[in-house]
PDB file of C-alpha atoms in Angstrom:
ATOM      1  CA  MET A   8      40.864-138.410-205.156  1.00 42.00           C
ATOM      2  CA  LEU A   9      38.766-138.812-202.037  1.00 39.00           C
ATOM      3  CA  ARG A  10      40.493-140.455-199.102  1.00 46.00           C
ATOM      4  CA  PRO A  11      38.637-142.995-196.957  1.00 46.00           C
ATOM      5  CA  PRO A  12      37.801-141.775-193.436  1.00 46.00           C
ATOM      6  CA  PRO A  13      40.305-142.636-190.680  1.00 50.00           C
ATOM      7  CA  LYS A  14      39.660-145.990-189.015  1.00 52.00           C
ATOM      8  CA  ARG A  15      38.778-144.270-185.743  1.00 51.00           C
ATOM      9  CA  LEU A  16      36.117-142.112-187.380  1.00 49.00           C
ATOM     10  CA  GLY A  17      34.916-145.020-189.474  1.00 50.00           C
ATOM     11  CA  ARG A  18      34.237-147.134-186.398  1.00 51.00           C
ATOM     12  CA  LEU A  19      32.251-144.310-184.836  1.00 51.00           C
ATOM     13  CA  LEU A  20      30.263-143.683-188.016  1.00 47.00           C
ATOM     14  CA  SER A  21      29.436-147.376-188.287  1.00 46.00           C
ATOM     15  CA  ARG A  22      27.561-147.084-185.003  1.00 47.00           C
ATOM     16  CA  THR A  23      25.736-143.879-185.964  1.00 46.00           C
ATOM     17  CA  MET A  24      21.949-144.069-186.299  1.00 41.00           C
ATOM     18  CA  SER A  25      20.625-142.883-189.663  1.00 40.00           C
ATOM     19  CA  HIS A  26      17.296-141.751-188.206  1.00 52.00           C
ATOM     20  CA  CYS A  27      16.294-140.575-184.739  1.00 66.00           C
ATOM     21  CA  GLU A  28      13.577-142.996-183.795  1.00 56.00           C
ATOM     22  CA  ALA A  29      12.299-144.305-180.495  1.00 47.00           C
ATOM     23  CA  ASP A  30      14.746-147.163-180.009  1.00 47.00           C
ATOM     24  CA  PRO A  31      12.843-150.368-179.094  1.00 39.00           C
ATOM     25  CA  ARG A  32      15.850-151.797-177.278  1.00 41.00           C
ATOM     26  CA  ALA A  33      17.504-150.589-174.112  1.00 47.00           C
ATOM     27  CA  VAL A  34      20.677-148.624-174.610  1.00 48.00           C
ATOM     28  CA  GLY A  35      23.927-150.331-173.753  1.00 50.00           C
ATOM     29  CA  LYS A  36      24.719-150.553-170.071  1.00 87.00           C
ATOM     30  CA  ARG A  37      27.436-147.922-170.494  1.00 95.00           C
ATOM     31  CA  VAL A  38      26.175-144.366-170.967  1.00 96.00           C
ATOM     32  CA  LEU A  39      28.130-141.158-171.622  1.00 98.00           C
ATOM     33  CA  VAL A  40      26.741-138.010-170.012  1.00 98.00           C
ATOM     34  CA  ALA A  41      28.390-134.787-171.201  1.00 98.00           C
ATOM     35  CA  GLY A  42      27.852-131.446-169.503  1.00 98.00           C
ATOM     36  CA  LEU A  43      28.490-128.787-172.143  1.00 98.00           C
ATOM     37  CA  GLY A  44      30.137-125.472-171.361  1.00 97.00           C
ATOM     38  CA  ASN A  45      33.264-123.338-171.414  1.00 97.00           C
ATOM     39  CA  TYR A  46      35.846-125.015-169.218  1.00 94.00           C
ATOM     40  CA  GLY A  47      37.068-122.685-166.482  1.00 91.00           C
ATOM     41  CA  LEU A  48      34.016-120.397-166.565  1.00 93.00           C
ATOM     42  CA  GLN A  49      32.075-122.009-163.732  1.00 91.00           C
ATOM     43  CA  GLY A  50      29.004-120.195-162.507  1.00 92.00           C
ATOM     44  CA  THR A  51      27.973-118.718-165.849  1.00 95.00           C
ATOM     45  CA  ARG A  52      24.620-119.374-167.487  1.00 95.00           C
ATOM     46  CA  HIS A  53      26.276-121.080-170.469  1.00 96.00           C
ATOM     47  CA  ASN A  54      27.898-123.572-168.081  1.00 97.00           C
ATOM     48  CA  VAL A  55      24.699-124.772-166.435  1.00 97.00           C
ATOM     49  CA  GLY A  56      25.190-128.161-168.134  1.00 97.00           C
ATOM     50  CA  MET A  57      28.463-128.640-166.268  1.00 98.00           C
ATOM     51  CA  ALA A  58      26.784-127.491-163.059  1.00 97.00           C
ATOM     52  CA  VAL A  59      24.178-130.247-163.497  1.00 98.00           C
ATOM     53  CA  LEU A  60      26.993-132.789-163.920  1.00 98.00           C
ATOM     54  CA  ASN A  61      28.587-131.549-160.703  1.00 97.00           C
ATOM     55  CA  GLN A  62      25.243-131.931-158.935  1.00 98.00           C
ATOM     56  CA  LEU A  63      24.794-135.451-160.333  1.00 98.00           C
ATOM     57  CA  ALA A  64      28.316-136.423-159.236  1.00 98.00           C
ATOM     58  CA  GLN A  65      27.525-135.119-155.751  1.00 97.00           C
ATOM     59  CA  LYS A  66      24.270-137.102-155.687  1.00 97.00           C
ATOM     60  CA  LEU A  67      26.206-140.256-156.629  1.00 97.00           C
ATOM     61  CA  ASN A  68      28.943-139.559-154.052  1.00 97.00           C
ATOM     62  CA  ILE A  69      31.680-139.274-156.682  1.00 97.00           C
ATOM     63  CA  ALA A  70      32.183-135.488-156.624  1.00 97.00           C
ATOM     64  CA  ASP A  71      35.782-135.974-155.454  1.00 97.00           C
ATOM     65  CA  GLN A  72      36.633-138.492-158.176  1.00 97.00           C
ATOM     66  CA  TRP A  73      36.913-136.283-161.288  1.00 97.00           C
ATOM     67  CA  LYS A  74      40.120-136.966-163.214  1.00 97.00           C
ATOM     68  CA  ALA A  75      41.559-135.393-166.339  1.00 97.00           C
ATOM     69  CA  ASP A  76      41.384-137.812-169.272  1.00 97.00           C
ATOM     70  CA  ARG A  77      43.837-136.707-171.952  1.00 97.00           C
ATOM     71  CA  ARG A  78      42.367-139.127-174.484  1.00 97.00           C
ATOM     72  CA  CYS A  79      39.261-136.969-174.786  1.00 97.00           C
ATOM     73  CA  CYS A  80      40.477-133.697-173.262  1.00 98.00           C
ATOM     74  CA  ALA A  81      37.890-133.745-170.487  1.00 98.00           C
ATOM     75  CA  ASP A  82      37.355-134.238-166.786  1.00 98.00           C
ATOM     76  CA  VAL A  83      35.814-137.680-166.352  1.00 98.00           C
ATOM     77  CA  THR A  84      34.428-139.809-163.559  1.00 97.00           C
ATOM     78  CA  VAL A  85      32.878-143.271-163.900  1.00 97.00           C
ATOM     79  CA  THR A  86      30.442-145.081-161.616  1.00 96.00           C
ATOM     80  CA  ASN A  87      27.884-147.890-161.665  1.00 95.00           C
ATOM     81  CA  VAL A  88      24.230-147.317-160.789  1.00 94.00           C
ATOM     82  CA  GLU A  89      21.936-150.351-160.891  1.00 91.00           C
ATOM     83  CA  GLU A  90      22.223-151.761-164.448  1.00 85.00           C
ATOM     84  CA  ALA A  91      24.035-148.751-165.915  1.00 92.00           C
ATOM     85  CA  GLU A  92      27.674-147.709-166.022  1.00 95.00           C
ATOM     86  CA  LEU A  93      27.789-143.911-166.145  1.00 97.00           C
ATOM     87  CA  VAL A  94      30.683-142.040-167.721  1.00 98.00           C
ATOM     88  CA  LEU A  95      30.298-138.405-166.665  1.00 98.00           C
ATOM     89  CA  MET A  96      32.394-135.877-168.566  1.00 98.00           C
ATOM     90  CA  LYS A  97      33.051-132.141-168.694  1.00 98.00           C
ATOM     91  CA  PRO A  98      35.008-131.103-171.807  1.00 98.00           C
ATOM     92  CA  ARG A  99      38.224-129.155-171.180  1.00 97.00           C
ATOM     93  CA  ARG A 100      37.525-127.043-174.244  1.00 97.00           C
ATOM     94  CA  LEU A 101      35.517-123.995-175.245  1.00 96.00           C
ATOM     95  CA  MET A 102      31.819-124.527-175.864  1.00 97.00           C
ATOM     96  CA  ASN A 103      32.024-124.262-179.655  1.00 96.00           C
ATOM     97  CA  ILE A 104      34.429-127.230-179.850  1.00 97.00           C
ATOM     98  CA  ASN A 105      32.956-129.376-177.053  1.00 98.00           C
ATOM     99  CA  GLY A 106      32.021-131.902-179.732  1.00 97.00           C
ATOM    100  CA  LEU A 107      35.652-132.869-180.245  1.00 98.00           C
ATOM    101  CA  SER A 108      35.824-134.081-176.650  1.00 98.00           C
ATOM    102  CA  VAL A 109      32.457-135.828-176.826  1.00 98.00           C
ATOM    103  CA  ALA A 110      33.382-137.669-180.036  1.00 98.00           C
ATOM    104  CA  SER A 111      36.751-138.697-178.573  1.00 98.00           C
ATOM    105  CA  ALA A 112      35.035-139.968-175.428  1.00 98.00           C
ATOM    106  CA  ALA A 113      32.561-141.972-177.532  1.00 97.00           C
ATOM    107  CA  GLU A 114      35.494-143.615-179.280  1.00 97.00           C
ATOM    108  CA  THR A 115      37.511-144.110-176.077  1.00 96.00           C
ATOM    109  CA  TYR A 116      34.638-145.720-174.175  1.00 96.00           C
ATOM    110  CA  ASN A 117      33.248-147.586-177.201  1.00 96.00           C
ATOM    111  CA  LEU A 118      29.861-145.881-177.348  1.00 96.00           C
ATOM    112  CA  GLY A 119      27.415-145.102-180.133  1.00 95.00           C
ATOM    113  CA  VAL A 120      25.443-141.872-180.445  1.00 96.00           C
ATOM    114  CA  GLU A 121      22.371-143.547-178.944  1.00 94.00           C
ATOM    115  CA  ASP A 122      24.349-143.986-175.702  1.00 95.00           C
ATOM    116  CA  ILE A 123      25.192-140.275-175.360  1.00 97.00           C
ATOM    117  CA  TYR A 124      23.398-137.648-173.267  1.00 98.00           C
ATOM    118  CA  LEU A 125      24.116-133.939-173.709  1.00 98.00           C
ATOM    119  CA  VAL A 126      23.216-131.563-170.870  1.00 98.00           C
ATOM    120  CA  HIS A 127      23.119-127.905-171.856  1.00 97.00           C
ATOM    121  CA  ASP A 128      21.536-124.489-171.353  1.00 97.00           C
ATOM    122  CA  ASP A 129      18.496-123.365-173.339  1.00 95.00           C
ATOM    123  CA  LEU A 130      17.642-119.715-174.003  1.00 94.00           C
ATOM    124  CA  GLU A 131      14.123-120.584-175.137  1.00 92.00           C
ATOM    125  CA  LYS A 132      13.099-121.885-171.707  1.00 95.00           C
ATOM    126  CA  PRO A 133      12.875-119.714-168.594  1.00 95.00           C
ATOM    127  CA  LEU A 134      14.972-120.548-165.567  1.00 94.00           C
ATOM    128  CA  GLY A 135      13.118-123.319-163.766  1.00 93.00           C
ATOM    129  CA  LYS A 136      12.019-125.194-166.894  1.00 96.00           C
ATOM    130  CA  MET A 137      13.781-128.217-168.372  1.00 97.00           C
ATOM    131  CA  ALA A 138      12.990-130.974-170.851  1.00 96.00           C
ATOM    132  CA  ILE A 139      14.399-134.212-172.243  1.00 96.00           C
ATOM    133  CA  LYS A 140      14.734-134.198-176.022  1.00 91.00           C
ATOM    134  CA  LEU A 141      15.831-136.847-178.524  1.00 93.00           C
ATOM    135  CA  GLY A 142      17.460-135.594-181.722  1.00 90.00           C
ATOM    136  CA  GLY A 143      16.726-132.475-183.715  1.00 89.00           C
ATOM    137  CA  SER A 144      18.686-129.411-184.719  1.00 90.00           C
ATOM    138  CA  ALA A 145      21.101-127.448-182.541  1.00 89.00           C
ATOM    139  CA  ARG A 146      18.683-124.485-182.496  1.00 88.00           C
ATOM    140  CA  GLY A 147      21.557-122.027-182.395  1.00 86.00           C
ATOM    141  CA  HIS A 148      23.446-123.692-179.544  1.00 95.00           C
ATOM    142  CA  ASN A 149      27.137-123.799-180.488  1.00 94.00           C
ATOM    143  CA  GLY A 150      27.993-126.667-178.157  1.00 96.00           C
ATOM    144  CA  VAL A 151      25.240-128.875-179.529  1.00 96.00           C
ATOM    145  CA  ARG A 152      26.171-127.865-183.084  1.00 97.00           C
ATOM    146  CA  SER A 153      29.767-128.935-182.400  1.00 97.00           C
ATOM    147  CA  CYS A 154      28.584-132.310-181.072  1.00 97.00           C
ATOM    148  CA  ILE A 155      26.365-132.909-184.102  1.00 97.00           C
ATOM    149  CA  SER A 156      29.234-132.031-186.433  1.00 97.00           C
ATOM    150  CA  SER A 157      31.820-134.174-184.617  1.00 97.00           C
ATOM    151  CA  LEU A 158      29.526-137.192-184.174  1.00 97.00           C
ATOM    152  CA  HIS A 159      27.957-136.876-187.649  1.00 96.00           C
ATOM    153  CA  SER A 160      24.540-137.365-186.063  1.00 96.00           C
ATOM    154  CA  ASP A 161      21.922-135.426-184.137  1.00 96.00           C
ATOM    155  CA  CYS A 162      20.486-138.504-182.409  1.00 95.00           C
ATOM    156  CA  MET A 163      21.826-137.883-178.927  1.00 96.00           C
ATOM    157  CA  VAL A 164      19.459-137.511-175.986  1.00 96.00           C
ATOM    158  CA  ARG A 165      19.556-133.994-174.566  1.00 97.00           C
ATOM    159  CA  LEU A 166      18.566-132.468-171.277  1.00 97.00           C
ATOM    160  CA  ARG A 167      17.760-128.827-172.028  1.00 97.00           C
ATOM    161  CA  VAL A 168      17.955-126.613-168.941  1.00 97.00           C
ATOM    162  CA  GLY A 169      16.277-123.229-169.231  1.00 97.00           C
ATOM    163  CA  ILE A 170      18.218-120.048-168.487  1.00 96.00           C
ATOM    164  CA  GLY A 171      15.775-117.555-170.046  1.00 93.00           C
ATOM    165  CA  ARG A 172      16.488-114.736-172.474  1.00 90.00           C
ATOM    166  CA  PRO A 173      18.011-111.356-171.629  1.00 89.00           C
ATOM    167  CA  VAL A 174      15.607-108.492-171.008  1.00 82.00           C
ATOM    168  CA  GLY A 175      15.654-105.407-173.202  1.00 73.00           C
ATOM    169  CA  GLU A 176      18.628-104.758-175.455  1.00 66.00           C
ATOM    170  CA  ALA A 177      21.159-106.869-173.586  1.00 71.00           C
ATOM    171  CA  MET A 178      23.364-108.900-175.921  1.00 88.00           C
ATOM    172  CA  VAL A 179      22.795-112.652-175.853  1.00 90.00           C
ATOM    173  CA  ASP A 180      26.552-113.367-175.823  1.00 90.00           C
ATOM    174  CA  HIS A 181      27.073-111.205-172.753  1.00 92.00           C
ATOM    175  CA  TYR A 182      24.027-112.720-171.089  1.00 93.00           C
ATOM    176  CA  VAL A 183      24.990-116.384-171.491  1.00 94.00           C
ATOM    177  CA  LEU A 184      28.581-115.693-170.436  1.00 94.00           C
ATOM    178  CA  GLY A 185      27.388-113.775-167.394  1.00 94.00           C
ATOM    179  CA  ARG A 186      26.766-115.225-163.948  1.00 95.00           C
ATOM    180  CA  PHE A 187      23.363-115.884-162.469  1.00 93.00           C
ATOM    181  CA  ALA A 188      21.949-112.978-160.499  1.00 90.00           C
ATOM    182  CA  SER A 189      21.806-113.353-156.721  1.00 90.00           C
ATOM    183  CA  ALA A 190      17.989-113.477-156.886  1.00 89.00           C
ATOM    184  CA  GLU A 191      18.218-116.492-159.223  1.00 92.00           C
ATOM    185  CA  HIS A 192      20.412-118.643-156.998  1.00 91.00           C
ATOM    186  CA  GLU A 193      17.634-120.083-154.858  1.00 87.00           C
ATOM    187  CA  VAL A 194      15.770-121.238-157.961  1.00 93.00           C
ATOM    188  CA  LEU A 195      19.026-122.377-159.568  1.00 95.00           C
ATOM    189  CA  GLN A 196      19.863-124.810-156.777  1.00 94.00           C
ATOM    190  CA  ARG A 197      16.441-126.434-157.089  1.00 95.00           C
ATOM    191  CA  VAL A 198      16.912-126.582-160.868  1.00 96.00           C
ATOM    192  CA  LEU A 199      20.244-128.368-160.524  1.00 97.00           C
ATOM    193  CA  GLU A 200      18.843-130.877-158.048  1.00 97.00           C
ATOM    194  CA  GLN A 201      15.792-131.672-160.156  1.00 97.00           C
ATOM    195  CA  ALA A 202      17.842-131.805-163.381  1.00 97.00           C
ATOM    196  CA  ALA A 203      20.187-134.374-161.805  1.00 98.00           C
ATOM    197  CA  ASP A 204      17.201-136.423-160.611  1.00 97.00           C
ATOM    198  CA  LEU A 205      15.458-136.264-164.002  1.00 97.00           C
ATOM    199  CA  LEU A 206      18.641-137.207-165.824  1.00 96.00           C
ATOM    200  CA  LEU A 207      19.370-140.212-163.612  1.00 96.00           C
ATOM    201  CA  GLU A 208      15.747-141.382-163.759  1.00 96.00           C
ATOM    202  CA  HIS A 209      15.737-141.242-167.562  1.00 96.00           C
ATOM    203  CA  ILE A 210      19.060-143.071-167.884  1.00 95.00           C
ATOM    204  CA  LEU A 211      17.986-145.890-165.570  1.00 94.00           C
ATOM    205  CA  GLN A 212      14.618-146.292-167.282  1.00 92.00           C
ATOM    206  CA  ARG A 213      16.292-146.422-170.673  1.00 89.00           C
ATOM    207  CA  SER A 214      18.974-148.861-169.571  1.00 84.00           C
ATOM    208  CA  SER A 215      16.267-151.181-168.265  1.00 80.00           C
ATOM    209  CA  GLY A 216      14.272-150.898-171.511  1.00 76.00           C
ATOM    210  CA  LYS A 217      11.302-149.126-169.892  1.00 69.00           C
ATOM    211  CA  ASP A 218      11.630-145.747-171.601  1.00 62.00           C
ATOM    212  CA  ARG A 219      10.372-145.046-175.112  1.00 54.00           C
ATOM    213  CA  THR A 220      11.294-141.395-175.563  1.00 60.00           C
ATOM    214  CA  PRO A 221      10.059-140.268-179.008  1.00 55.00           C
ATOM    215  CA  PRO A 222      11.903-137.623-181.043  1.00 58.00           C
ATOM    216  CA  GLY A 223      11.214-134.167-179.665  1.00 60.00           C
ATOM    217  CA  ASN A 224      10.533-133.050-176.120  1.00 58.00           C
ATOM    218  CA  LYS A 225       9.493-135.191-173.214  1.00 55.00           C
ATOM    219  CA  GLY A 226       7.636-132.355-171.503  1.00 56.00           C
ATOM    220  CA  ASP A 227       8.834-129.479-169.385  1.00 63.00           C
ATOM    221  CA  ARG A 228       9.610-129.932-165.732  1.00 61.00           C
ATOM    222  CA  THR A 229       9.468-127.129-163.157  1.00 59.00           C
ATOM    223  CA  PRO A 230      11.251-127.304-159.786  1.00 55.00           C
ATOM    224  CA  HIS A 231       8.848-127.523-156.863  1.00 51.00           C
TER     225      HIS A 231
END
């Protein structure tokens, strides 16, 4: 006999969008922004999503306000910017189960999938390229796959930050878990700054009802 889903999961599923479409309304004023990564492995390519969140928190002058939230097993900080309330979070879990923290945060802060942004690394884009994407498959990214599985939807907005692919026969796992080379750091800082700017711009446009991001990419950006 099949058991009904728990009430907590049922409430989240009731807010899940069945199709990823350009939403004609503005998202709710509260927005969850999750930087995906392996907690405790700062500085690695796979953690560039968390690095963007750190940059955004610095831009918003809340870099010293991160607090551990046991309800969603994540570091969280909350601030208001114009019409939006931003809940920034960095899961305190490994990448392949980041979705558990994101789903718990959605429940804790009463958010639907359309109010969630995922910020993560992308092997298919070189370092210096980034793009906003609405919906679609995980494309091999374990953190995104975990979020899709835990939220029962792929309709989150994503900021994909390029890290490039390894050269030659280097293993992808070793590459993404490795640190950026010293020659990449100058570009990396510009990437983090522009990613934070792009993310904030998109959130504010969406919260005011001005953005109509269709499914798929919203173009690549390159740091100047």
